[in-house]
mmCIF file of C-alpha atoms and ligand atoms in Angstrom:
data_model
loop_
_atom_site.group_PDB
_atom_site.id
_atom_site.type_symbol
_atom_site.label_atom_id
_atom_site.label_comp_id
_atom_site.label_asym_id
_atom_site.label_seq_id
_atom_site.Cartn_x
_atom_site.Cartn_y
_atom_site.Cartn_z
ATOM 1 C CA UNK A 1 -3.858 -52.411 7.148
ATOM 2 C CA UNK A 2 -2.897 -52.205 3.485
ATOM 3 C CA UNK A 3 -5.542 -52.315 0.859
ATOM 4 C CA UNK A 4 -4.932 -52.535 -2.965
ATOM 5 C CA UNK A 5 -7.666 -50.689 -4.785
ATOM 6 C CA UNK A 6 -8.166 -52.109 -8.292
ATOM 7 C CA UNK A 7 -11.064 -50.362 -10.072
ATOM 8 C CA UNK A 8 -10.666 -52.005 -13.377
ATOM 9 C CA UNK A 9 -13.103 -51.320 -16.351
ATOM 10 C CA UNK A 10 -16.699 -50.039 -17.208
ATOM 11 C CA UNK A 11 -18.476 -49.088 -14.055
ATOM 12 C CA UNK A 12 -15.595 -50.321 -11.873
ATOM 13 C CA UNK A 13 -14.016 -46.927 -11.246
ATOM 14 C CA UNK A 14 -17.303 -45.373 -10.205
ATOM 15 C CA UNK A 15 -18.549 -48.064 -7.773
ATOM 16 C CA UNK A 16 -15.036 -48.410 -6.208
ATOM 17 C CA UNK A 17 -14.913 -44.689 -5.736
ATOM 18 C CA UNK A 18 -17.993 -44.941 -3.542
ATOM 19 C CA UNK A 19 -16.709 -47.726 -1.532
ATOM 20 C CA UNK A 20 -13.533 -45.845 -0.900
ATOM 21 C CA UNK A 21 -15.603 -42.988 0.230
ATOM 22 C CA UNK A 22 -17.464 -45.113 2.807
ATOM 23 C CA UNK A 23 -13.957 -46.732 3.949
ATOM 24 C CA UNK A 24 -12.722 -43.178 4.534
ATOM 25 C CA UNK A 25 -15.602 -42.167 6.486
ATOM 26 C CA UNK A 26 -14.912 -44.894 9.061
ATOM 27 C CA UNK A 27 -11.998 -43.015 10.650
ATOM 28 C CA UNK A 28 -9.782 -46.270 10.673
ATOM 29 C CA UNK A 29 -6.171 -46.211 9.802
ATOM 30 C CA UNK A 30 -5.869 -47.690 6.166
ATOM 31 C CA UNK A 31 -3.345 -47.268 3.668
ATOM 32 C CA UNK A 32 -5.073 -47.443 0.316
ATOM 33 C CA UNK A 33 -3.137 -47.674 -2.998
ATOM 34 C CA UNK A 34 -4.646 -48.009 -6.449
ATOM 35 C CA UNK A 35 -3.459 -49.728 -9.651
ATOM 36 C CA UNK A 36 -4.808 -50.413 -13.144
ATOM 37 C CA UNK A 37 -6.296 -53.834 -13.861
ATOM 38 C CA UNK A 38 -8.226 -55.393 -16.827
ATOM 39 C CA UNK A 39 -8.779 -53.530 -20.027
ATOM 40 C CA UNK A 40 -7.629 -50.291 -18.327
ATOM 41 C CA UNK A 41 -4.337 -51.763 -17.538
ATOM 42 C CA UNK A 42 -4.091 -53.452 -21.041
ATOM 43 C CA UNK A 43 -4.588 -49.976 -22.605
ATOM 44 C CA UNK A 44 -1.838 -48.405 -20.321
ATOM 45 C CA UNK A 45 0.742 -51.194 -20.227
ATOM 46 C CA UNK A 46 -0.066 -53.977 -22.828
ATOM 47 C CA UNK A 47 -1.066 -56.391 -20.088
ATOM 48 C CA UNK A 48 -4.291 -56.863 -18.289
ATOM 49 C CA UNK A 49 -2.531 -57.785 -14.919
ATOM 50 C CA UNK A 50 0.782 -55.761 -14.964
ATOM 51 C CA UNK A 51 3.599 -57.119 -12.701
ATOM 52 C CA UNK A 52 3.230 -53.963 -10.520
ATOM 53 C CA UNK A 53 -0.451 -54.346 -10.028
ATOM 54 C CA UNK A 54 0.051 -58.147 -8.964
ATOM 55 C CA UNK A 55 2.998 -57.025 -6.587
ATOM 56 C CA UNK A 56 0.619 -54.498 -4.833
ATOM 57 C CA UNK A 57 -2.095 -57.034 -4.499
ATOM 58 C CA UNK A 58 0.163 -59.894 -3.158
ATOM 59 C CA UNK A 59 1.607 -57.490 -0.535
ATOM 60 C CA UNK A 60 -1.659 -55.930 0.626
ATOM 61 C CA UNK A 61 -3.940 -57.476 3.404
ATOM 62 C CA UNK A 62 -6.903 -57.211 1.141
ATOM 63 C CA UNK A 63 -7.820 -56.235 -2.500
ATOM 64 C CA UNK A 64 -10.814 -54.088 -3.221
ATOM 65 C CA UNK A 65 -11.669 -54.873 -6.790
ATOM 66 C CA UNK A 66 -14.275 -53.313 -9.144
ATOM 67 C CA UNK A 67 -14.860 -55.297 -12.367
ATOM 68 C CA UNK A 68 -13.090 -56.128 -15.502
ATOM 69 C CA UNK A 69 -14.084 -56.645 -19.194
ATOM 70 C CA UNK A 70 -15.342 -54.591 -22.076
ATOM 71 C CA UNK A 71 -16.349 -55.704 -25.640
ATOM 72 C CA UNK A 72 -13.522 -53.484 -26.949
ATOM 73 C CA UNK A 73 -11.142 -56.262 -25.822
ATOM 74 C CA UNK A 74 -13.132 -59.318 -26.846
ATOM 75 C CA UNK A 75 -11.007 -59.788 -29.992
ATOM 76 C CA UNK A 76 -7.835 -59.874 -28.223
ATOM 77 C CA UNK A 77 -5.825 -63.214 -27.839
ATOM 78 C CA UNK A 78 -6.948 -64.908 -24.586
ATOM 79 C CA UNK A 79 -3.956 -64.110 -22.538
ATOM 80 C CA UNK A 80 -4.437 -60.239 -23.181
ATOM 81 C CA UNK A 81 -8.238 -60.270 -22.245
ATOM 82 C CA UNK A 82 -9.283 -58.274 -19.200
ATOM 83 C CA UNK A 83 -10.866 -61.402 -17.579
ATOM 84 C CA UNK A 84 -7.278 -62.900 -17.413
ATOM 85 C CA UNK A 85 -6.596 -60.423 -14.778
ATOM 86 C CA UNK A 86 -9.147 -61.734 -12.286
ATOM 87 C CA UNK A 87 -8.266 -65.281 -13.206
ATOM 88 C CA UNK A 88 -4.432 -64.436 -12.680
ATOM 89 C CA UNK A 89 -5.176 -62.796 -9.231
ATOM 90 C CA UNK A 90 -7.147 -65.754 -8.014
ATOM 91 C CA UNK A 91 -4.433 -68.144 -9.205
ATOM 92 C CA UNK A 92 -1.318 -66.264 -7.902
ATOM 93 C CA UNK A 93 -2.872 -65.346 -4.565
ATOM 94 C CA UNK A 94 -4.282 -68.745 -4.078
ATOM 95 C CA UNK A 95 -7.654 -67.430 -3.607
ATOM 96 C CA UNK A 96 -9.571 -70.803 -3.426
ATOM 97 C CA UNK A 97 -12.558 -69.952 -1.255
ATOM 98 C CA UNK A 98 -15.142 -67.761 -2.861
ATOM 99 C CA UNK A 99 -18.090 -66.649 -0.817
ATOM 100 C CA UNK A 100 -21.279 -65.307 -2.664
ATOM 101 C CA UNK A 101 -24.066 -64.573 -0.335
ATOM 102 C CA UNK A 102 -27.355 -64.212 -1.936
ATOM 103 C CA UNK A 103 -29.670 -62.203 0.345
ATOM 104 C CA UNK A 104 -33.022 -60.674 -0.376
ATOM 105 C CA UNK A 105 -33.421 -57.448 1.434
ATOM 106 C CA UNK A 106 -37.170 -57.059 2.656
ATOM 107 C CA UNK A 107 -37.351 -53.593 0.867
ATOM 108 C CA UNK A 108 -36.367 -55.341 -2.421
ATOM 109 C CA UNK A 109 -38.526 -58.478 -2.333
ATOM 110 C CA UNK A 110 -40.708 -56.967 -5.253
ATOM 111 C CA UNK A 111 -37.612 -56.545 -7.410
ATOM 112 C CA UNK A 112 -37.111 -60.363 -7.779
ATOM 113 C CA UNK A 113 -38.602 -62.001 -10.790
ATOM 114 C CA UNK A 114 -39.945 -64.691 -8.538
ATOM 115 C CA UNK A 115 -43.000 -64.561 -6.373
ATOM 116 C CA UNK A 116 -42.256 -62.527 -3.229
ATOM 117 C CA UNK A 117 -43.326 -65.375 -0.908
ATOM 118 C CA UNK A 118 -40.659 -67.560 -2.482
ATOM 119 C CA UNK A 119 -37.786 -65.062 -1.988
ATOM 120 C CA UNK A 120 -38.760 -63.032 1.263
ATOM 121 C CA UNK A 121 -36.168 -63.549 3.800
ATOM 122 C CA UNK A 122 -33.931 -65.379 1.446
ATOM 123 C CA UNK A 123 -30.373 -65.785 2.816
ATOM 124 C CA UNK A 124 -28.160 -68.381 0.902
ATOM 125 C CA UNK A 125 -24.342 -68.562 0.967
ATOM 126 C CA UNK A 126 -22.690 -70.031 -2.125
ATOM 127 C CA UNK A 127 -19.174 -71.265 -1.447
ATOM 128 C CA UNK A 128 -17.548 -71.717 -4.797
ATOM 129 C CA UNK A 129 -14.122 -73.381 -5.146
ATOM 130 C CA UNK A 130 -12.131 -70.942 -7.277
ATOM 131 C CA UNK A 131 -8.701 -72.091 -8.147
ATOM 132 C CA UNK A 132 -9.399 -75.531 -9.732
ATOM 133 C CA UNK A 133 -11.796 -77.520 -11.826
ATOM 134 C CA UNK A 134 -12.052 -76.998 -15.686
ATOM 135 C CA UNK A 135 -11.189 -73.398 -15.314
ATOM 136 C CA UNK A 136 -7.446 -74.062 -14.506
ATOM 137 C CA UNK A 137 -7.080 -77.724 -15.307
ATOM 138 C CA UNK A 138 -4.197 -78.670 -17.690
ATOM 139 C CA UNK A 139 -3.889 -79.761 -20.418
ATOM 140 C CA UNK A 140 -6.323 -77.569 -22.584
ATOM 141 C CA UNK A 141 -5.968 -76.407 -26.073
ATOM 142 C CA UNK A 142 -6.726 -77.015 -29.737
ATOM 143 C CA UNK A 143 -5.644 -79.871 -31.595
ATOM 144 C CA UNK A 144 -6.386 -82.389 -34.458
ATOM 145 C CA UNK A 145 -8.419 -85.108 -32.963
ATOM 146 C CA UNK A 146 -6.838 -88.568 -33.199
ATOM 147 C CA UNK A 147 -9.980 -90.272 -31.886
ATOM 148 C CA UNK A 148 -13.558 -89.539 -30.800
ATOM 149 C CA UNK A 149 -16.413 -89.057 -33.187
ATOM 150 C CA UNK A 150 -14.422 -87.127 -35.871
ATOM 151 C CA UNK A 151 -10.847 -88.291 -35.912
ATOM 152 C CA UNK A 152 -8.768 -85.974 -38.139
ATOM 153 C CA UNK A 153 -11.129 -83.034 -37.378
ATOM 154 C CA UNK A 154 -10.021 -79.944 -35.442
ATOM 155 C CA UNK A 155 -11.005 -79.871 -31.731
ATOM 156 C CA UNK A 156 -10.797 -77.921 -28.447
ATOM 157 C CA UNK A 157 -10.518 -79.468 -25.049
ATOM 158 C CA UNK A 158 -10.204 -78.500 -21.259
ATOM 159 C CA UNK A 159 -9.546 -80.639 -18.411
ATOM 160 C CA UNK A 160 -11.901 -80.983 -15.269
ATOM 161 C CA UNK A 161 -9.919 -82.222 -12.347
ATOM 162 C CA UNK A 162 -9.805 -81.791 -8.644
ATOM 163 C CA UNK A 163 -7.315 -83.198 -6.057
ATOM 164 C CA UNK A 164 -8.155 -84.521 -2.532
ATOM 165 C CA UNK A 165 -6.478 -81.682 -0.890
ATOM 166 C CA UNK A 166 -8.294 -79.029 -2.894
ATOM 167 C CA UNK A 167 -11.731 -80.570 -2.207
ATOM 168 C CA UNK A 168 -10.877 -81.053 1.543
ATOM 169 C CA UNK A 169 -9.987 -77.611 2.250
ATOM 170 C CA UNK A 170 -13.021 -75.986 0.398
ATOM 171 C CA UNK A 171 -15.349 -78.552 2.298
ATOM 172 C CA UNK A 172 -13.779 -77.483 5.588
ATOM 173 C CA UNK A 173 -14.541 -73.738 4.756
ATOM 174 C CA UNK A 174 -18.129 -74.678 3.891
ATOM 175 C CA UNK A 175 -18.715 -76.715 7.147
ATOM 176 C CA UNK A 176 -17.104 -74.012 9.301
ATOM 177 C CA UNK A 177 -19.229 -71.439 7.620
ATOM 178 C CA UNK A 178 -22.495 -73.555 8.134
ATOM 179 C CA UNK A 179 -21.558 -73.973 11.798
ATOM 180 C CA UNK A 180 -22.089 -70.213 12.175
ATOM 181 C CA UNK A 181 -25.257 -70.337 10.438
ATOM 182 C CA UNK A 182 -28.161 -72.866 10.320
ATOM 183 C CA UNK A 183 -25.827 -75.930 10.188
ATOM 184 C CA UNK A 184 -26.809 -77.182 6.873
ATOM 185 C CA UNK A 185 -24.531 -77.829 3.772
ATOM 186 C CA UNK A 186 -25.628 -78.844 0.381
ATOM 187 C CA UNK A 187 -22.918 -79.998 -1.866
ATOM 188 C CA UNK A 188 -23.625 -79.653 -5.454
ATOM 189 C CA UNK A 189 -22.131 -82.213 -7.985
ATOM 190 C CA UNK A 190 -22.518 -84.073 -11.065
ATOM 191 C CA UNK A 191 -21.528 -87.556 -9.633
ATOM 192 C CA UNK A 192 -23.892 -89.367 -11.801
ATOM 193 C CA UNK A 193 -21.817 -88.615 -14.875
ATOM 194 C CA UNK A 194 -18.414 -87.117 -13.993
ATOM 195 C CA UNK A 195 -15.602 -89.002 -12.281
ATOM 196 C CA UNK A 196 -14.286 -85.751 -10.980
ATOM 197 C CA UNK A 197 -17.566 -85.018 -9.188
ATOM 198 C CA UNK A 198 -17.970 -88.533 -7.703
ATOM 199 C CA UNK A 199 -14.670 -88.041 -6.220
ATOM 200 C CA UNK A 200 -15.836 -84.538 -5.006
ATOM 201 C CA UNK A 201 -18.934 -86.143 -3.397
ATOM 202 C CA UNK A 202 -16.813 -88.884 -1.676
ATOM 203 C CA UNK A 203 -14.258 -86.380 -0.230
ATOM 204 C CA UNK A 204 -16.908 -83.897 0.987
ATOM 205 C CA UNK A 205 -18.894 -86.835 2.663
ATOM 206 C CA UNK A 206 -15.605 -87.806 4.548
ATOM 207 C CA UNK A 207 -14.797 -84.392 5.691
ATOM 208 C CA UNK A 208 -18.421 -83.993 6.723
ATOM 209 C CA UNK A 209 -17.939 -87.017 9.395
ATOM 210 C CA UNK A 210 -15.715 -84.377 11.240
ATOM 211 C CA UNK A 211 -18.719 -82.004 11.559
ATOM 212 C CA UNK A 212 -21.524 -84.196 13.073
ATOM 213 C CA UNK A 213 -23.319 -81.069 14.003
ATOM 214 C CA UNK A 214 -23.794 -80.029 10.476
ATOM 215 C CA UNK A 215 -26.356 -81.737 8.184
ATOM 216 C CA UNK A 216 -24.861 -82.500 4.878
ATOM 217 C CA UNK A 217 -26.883 -83.273 1.671
ATOM 218 C CA UNK A 218 -25.869 -83.767 -2.038
ATOM 219 C CA UNK A 219 -27.664 -82.616 -5.093
ATOM 220 C CA UNK A 220 -26.872 -82.944 -8.759
ATOM 221 C CA UNK A 221 -26.133 -79.489 -10.413
ATOM 222 C CA UNK A 222 -29.011 -79.761 -12.698
ATOM 223 C CA UNK A 223 -31.481 -80.428 -10.067
ATOM 224 C CA UNK A 224 -29.868 -77.658 -7.950
ATOM 225 C CA UNK A 225 -30.502 -75.307 -10.714
ATOM 226 C CA UNK A 226 -34.066 -76.123 -10.737
ATOM 227 C CA UNK A 227 -34.424 -76.151 -6.974
ATOM 228 C CA UNK A 228 -33.028 -72.655 -6.775
ATOM 229 C CA UNK A 229 -35.820 -71.208 -8.672
ATOM 230 C CA UNK A 230 -38.558 -73.649 -7.299
ATOM 231 C CA UNK A 231 -37.948 -73.533 -3.628
ATOM 232 C CA UNK A 232 -34.876 -71.371 -2.872
ATOM 233 C CA UNK A 233 -35.345 -71.102 0.725
ATOM 234 C CA UNK A 234 -34.467 -74.920 1.124
ATOM 235 C CA UNK A 235 -30.825 -73.829 0.725
ATOM 236 C CA UNK A 236 -28.617 -72.436 3.350
ATOM 237 C CA UNK A 237 -24.875 -73.029 2.603
ATOM 238 C CA UNK A 238 -24.089 -74.467 -0.846
ATOM 239 C CA UNK A 239 -20.625 -75.707 -1.659
ATOM 240 C CA UNK A 240 -19.591 -76.411 -5.233
ATOM 241 C CA UNK A 241 -16.826 -76.513 -7.747
ATOM 242 C CA UNK A 242 -15.558 -73.553 -9.745
ATOM 243 C CA UNK A 243 -17.663 -73.845 -12.964
ATOM 244 C CA UNK A 244 -20.931 -74.975 -11.334
ATOM 245 C CA UNK A 245 -20.474 -72.249 -8.740
ATOM 246 C CA UNK A 246 -20.050 -69.643 -11.507
ATOM 247 C CA UNK A 247 -23.310 -70.510 -12.900
ATOM 248 C CA UNK A 248 -25.375 -71.292 -9.859
ATOM 249 C CA UNK A 249 -24.122 -67.855 -8.249
ATOM 250 C CA UNK A 250 -25.509 -65.926 -11.148
ATOM 251 C CA UNK A 251 -28.690 -67.730 -10.874
ATOM 252 C CA UNK A 252 -28.875 -67.238 -7.068
ATOM 253 C CA UNK A 253 -28.018 -63.461 -7.392
ATOM 254 C CA UNK A 254 -31.134 -62.987 -9.589
ATOM 255 C CA UNK A 255 -33.489 -64.361 -6.969
ATOM 256 C CA UNK A 256 -32.717 -61.373 -4.821
ATOM 257 C CA UNK A 257 -34.007 -58.873 -7.318
ATOM 258 C CA UNK A 258 -30.539 -57.299 -8.223
ATOM 259 C CA UNK A 259 -27.103 -58.496 -8.785
ATOM 260 C CA UNK A 260 -26.268 -54.743 -8.101
ATOM 261 C CA UNK A 261 -26.587 -55.586 -4.413
ATOM 262 C CA UNK A 262 -24.492 -58.685 -3.892
ATOM 263 C CA UNK A 263 -20.827 -58.539 -2.609
ATOM 264 C CA UNK A 264 -18.387 -61.440 -2.698
ATOM 265 C CA UNK A 265 -15.165 -62.501 -0.975
ATOM 266 C CA UNK A 266 -12.384 -64.712 -2.351
ATOM 267 C CA UNK A 267 -9.878 -65.865 0.436
ATOM 268 C CA UNK A 268 -6.703 -67.746 0.613
ATOM 269 C CA UNK A 269 -5.379 -69.775 3.398
ATOM 270 C CA UNK A 270 -3.291 -66.843 4.891
ATOM 271 C CA UNK A 271 -6.633 -64.728 5.360
ATOM 272 C CA UNK A 272 -5.671 -62.469 2.467
ATOM 273 C CA UNK A 273 -8.802 -61.735 0.423
ATOM 274 C CA UNK A 274 -10.047 -60.100 -2.796
ATOM 275 C CA UNK A 275 -13.470 -58.424 -2.418
ATOM 276 C CA UNK A 276 -15.458 -57.602 -5.542
ATOM 277 C CA UNK A 277 -19.235 -57.115 -6.263
ATOM 278 C CA UNK A 278 -20.803 -60.169 -7.910
ATOM 279 C CA UNK A 279 -21.699 -58.339 -11.098
ATOM 280 C CA UNK A 280 -19.600 -57.456 -14.040
ATOM 281 C CA UNK A 281 -18.244 -54.225 -15.590
ATOM 282 C CA UNK A 282 -21.546 -53.370 -17.513
ATOM 283 C CA UNK A 283 -19.743 -51.121 -19.999
ATOM 284 C CA UNK A 284 -23.048 -50.129 -21.503
ATOM 285 C CA UNK A 285 -23.941 -48.002 -18.383
ATOM 286 C CA UNK A 286 -20.375 -46.890 -17.512
ATOM 287 C CA UNK A 287 -19.756 -43.186 -16.706
ATOM 288 C CA UNK A 288 -23.446 -42.487 -16.415
ATOM 289 C CA UNK A 289 -23.798 -42.312 -12.627
ATOM 290 C CA UNK A 290 -26.553 -44.898 -12.660
ATOM 291 C CA UNK A 291 -24.639 -48.174 -11.550
ATOM 292 C CA UNK A 292 -25.476 -49.419 -8.008
ATOM 293 C CA UNK A 293 -22.409 -49.114 -5.754
ATOM 294 C CA UNK A 294 -24.033 -51.128 -2.951
ATOM 295 C CA UNK A 295 -22.447 -54.463 -3.823
ATOM 296 C CA UNK A 296 -19.054 -52.925 -3.838
ATOM 297 C CA UNK A 297 -19.819 -51.120 -0.480
ATOM 298 C CA UNK A 298 -21.112 -54.446 0.978
ATOM 299 C CA UNK A 299 -17.826 -56.072 -0.355
ATOM 300 C CA UNK A 300 -15.799 -53.441 1.531
ATOM 301 C CA UNK A 301 -17.835 -54.639 4.684
ATOM 302 C CA UNK A 302 -16.831 -58.298 3.975
ATOM 303 C CA UNK A 303 -13.269 -57.039 3.482
ATOM 304 C CA UNK A 304 -13.366 -55.500 7.030
ATOM 305 C CA UNK A 305 -14.747 -58.674 8.546
ATOM 306 C CA UNK A 306 -12.648 -61.361 6.797
ATOM 307 C CA UNK A 307 -9.258 -59.813 6.204
ATOM 308 C CA UNK A 308 -8.980 -56.712 8.531
ATOM 309 C CA UNK A 309 -10.498 -57.996 11.614
ATOM 310 C CA UNK A 310 -12.795 -55.028 11.971
ATOM 311 C CA UNK A 311 -16.290 -56.667 12.708
ATOM 312 C CA UNK A 312 -17.652 -53.547 14.197
ATOM 313 C CA UNK A 313 -16.863 -51.445 11.234
ATOM 314 C CA UNK A 314 -18.393 -54.173 8.847
ATOM 315 C CA UNK A 315 -21.428 -54.130 10.758
ATOM 316 C CA UNK A 316 -21.649 -50.322 10.801
ATOM 317 C CA UNK A 317 -21.529 -50.409 6.924
ATOM 318 C CA UNK A 318 -24.151 -53.145 6.552
ATOM 319 C CA UNK A 319 -26.434 -51.120 8.954
ATOM 320 C CA UNK A 320 -25.972 -47.984 6.885
ATOM 321 C CA UNK A 321 -26.958 -49.804 3.716
ATOM 322 C CA UNK A 322 -30.040 -51.242 5.423
ATOM 323 C CA UNK A 323 -30.878 -47.521 6.387
ATOM 324 C CA UNK A 324 -30.634 -46.116 2.910
ATOM 325 C CA UNK A 325 -32.800 -48.799 1.478
ATOM 326 C CA UNK A 326 -35.279 -48.110 4.399
ATOM 327 C CA UNK A 327 -35.234 -44.447 3.473
ATOM 328 C CA UNK A 328 -36.391 -45.547 0.066
ATOM 329 C CA UNK A 329 -33.266 -44.575 -1.904
ATOM 330 C CA UNK A 330 -32.736 -46.616 -5.106
ATOM 331 C CA UNK A 331 -30.446 -46.890 -7.992
ATOM 332 C CA UNK A 332 -32.298 -47.444 -11.303
ATOM 333 C CA UNK A 333 -31.623 -51.311 -11.187
ATOM 334 C CA UNK A 334 -33.707 -51.659 -8.126
ATOM 335 C CA UNK A 335 -35.900 -48.685 -8.350
ATOM 336 C CA UNK A 336 -39.777 -49.140 -8.073
ATOM 337 C CA UNK A 337 -42.884 -47.061 -7.893
ATOM 338 C CA UNK A 338 -42.901 -45.105 -4.735
ATOM 339 C CA UNK A 339 -39.212 -45.033 -4.113
ATOM 340 C CA UNK A 340 -36.548 -42.393 -4.680
ATOM 341 C CA UNK A 341 -34.329 -42.564 -7.687
ATOM 342 C CA UNK A 342 -30.636 -41.663 -6.975
ATOM 343 C CA UNK A 343 -27.354 -41.957 -8.951
ATOM 344 C CA UNK A 344 -24.106 -43.844 -7.906
ATOM 345 C CA UNK A 345 -22.530 -40.980 -6.169
ATOM 346 C CA UNK A 346 -25.613 -39.872 -4.234
ATOM 347 C CA UNK A 347 -26.132 -43.413 -3.167
ATOM 348 C CA UNK A 348 -22.557 -43.517 -1.833
ATOM 349 C CA UNK A 349 -23.064 -40.033 0.009
ATOM 350 C CA UNK A 350 -26.236 -41.445 1.480
ATOM 351 C CA UNK A 351 -24.507 -44.600 3.025
ATOM 352 C CA UNK A 352 -21.827 -42.161 4.354
ATOM 353 C CA UNK A 353 -24.479 -40.011 5.902
ATOM 354 C CA UNK A 354 -26.139 -43.099 7.465
ATOM 355 C CA UNK A 355 -22.919 -44.141 8.990
ATOM 356 C CA UNK A 356 -22.702 -41.005 11.012
HETATM 357 C C1 LIG B 401 -17.124 -64.551 -12.103
HETATM 358 C C2 LIG B 401 -16.902 -64.125 -13.504
HETATM 359 C C3 LIG B 401 -15.566 -64.646 -13.892
HETATM 360 C C4 LIG B 401 -15.643 -66.343 -13.725
HETATM 361 C C5 LIG B 401 -15.184 -64.337 -15.357
HETATM 362 C C6 LIG B 401 -15.146 -62.774 -15.582
HETATM 363 C C7 LIG B 401 -13.679 -64.883 -15.465
HETATM 364 O O1 LIG B 401 -18.043 -64.710 -14.314
HETATM 365 O O2 LIG B 401 -16.463 -64.053 -11.202
HETATM 366 O O3 LIG B 401 -18.096 -65.252 -11.742
HETATM 367 O O4 LIG B 401 -16.094 -67.021 -14.572
HETATM 368 O O5 LIG B 401 -15.245 -66.714 -12.696
HETATM 369 MG MG1 LIG B 402 -19.624 -65.546 -13.224
#
C-alpha cells in the first residue's frame, strides 16, 4: 500500500503530520512518501504541481493531501497559483467523484450557528462532480466582445458543459452510495435556466430508473441553499455539479459547527483516491499549533476504507475520534465552556492514545 503524502501550505504540514502519526500507530504495512505541493512547491521549484509530485501521486494507491493556498501567491499568474495544484491533481488523476460528508457530532451540536434541534444527528453526504462543469470547460479566457450588451468592450468568459457519460458515472456513484444509506438522493441543478443542468436532470432521472429502490428528487440550487439552513435533515445524499457542489459543501459544513471536523475523498474509476480535509490552508493560524487535525485524521480513515480496503482500521480511527470528543478535548475552533482546550499535536496524540 503506497501513500503519497502532500502536506502543502499554511496549516497543511501540521495537520498532515497528525494524520501520519495516527496511520503509523495502526501497525499496518504502508509505504509513505512526501512531496511538496502548492505554494510550498512553487517556492522550491517554480511550479505548484511539479512533475515529480504528480508522478508520485499517480503511482500511489492513495494521496493524503493537506491544503494549498496562501495570500502570498495571490498575485501570481493563474497557472502558477497554489490552487492549480489541486485542480491539476483532480484532472490528471481523473478524480471525478468527490464525497463530502457533513456530520454533526453530538458533542458539537452547540458549535453550530443553527439551533441545536435543526442539526442534532445531521448526516448528509454531498457528492460533487469534480472534473467537469464550468471549472474545466473550454473555451475560457478574455477577449473583446463582438456581441452582447457591450460589443467592443473587454470581456471574460468560461464554459459550463457536461457530457452524458460524465453525468451518468457520477449519478451511478450517488445512487450506489444511497443504497448503503437511507436510499434517498437529491439531485441539485438549475434546470429552470441552464441548458447544461436541464441535461443533468434528464440524465440523472434516466440513471435513476436503474435504481428503483432509491427515491430520487430534484431541487434547484438556490432552493437547495435555502433548504440547507431551513431544514437540513431533509437531505441524505445530495448529488450535484462541480460549481454548485463547491458552494453547497461549504454551506453544509458550517451546519455541523466546524469545518475543522470534515473529511473528504475524491475518487477515480480505478479506486485511486485523494483524501483531504474539506477546509483550506488557513495561513493566518499556520504554525501556531491551534489548527484542528481531526478533518485530516478522518480523511485518512476514508482513505483506508475507499482506497486501501482496510475497513476495520478506518472504523478504529473514527471510534478514536469519537472517544477524544467524548473526553471533552477540543481545539480552539470547536472549544466551548466546560471542555478542555488542546493544540494540534495534543489532539493527534489523544487520537493515537484512544486507538490503543
Ligand atoms: C474546494 C476548494 C477548491 C475548489 C479550490 C481551492 C480550487 O474550494 O476544494 O472546495 O474550488 O474546488
Ligand atoms: Mg470549495
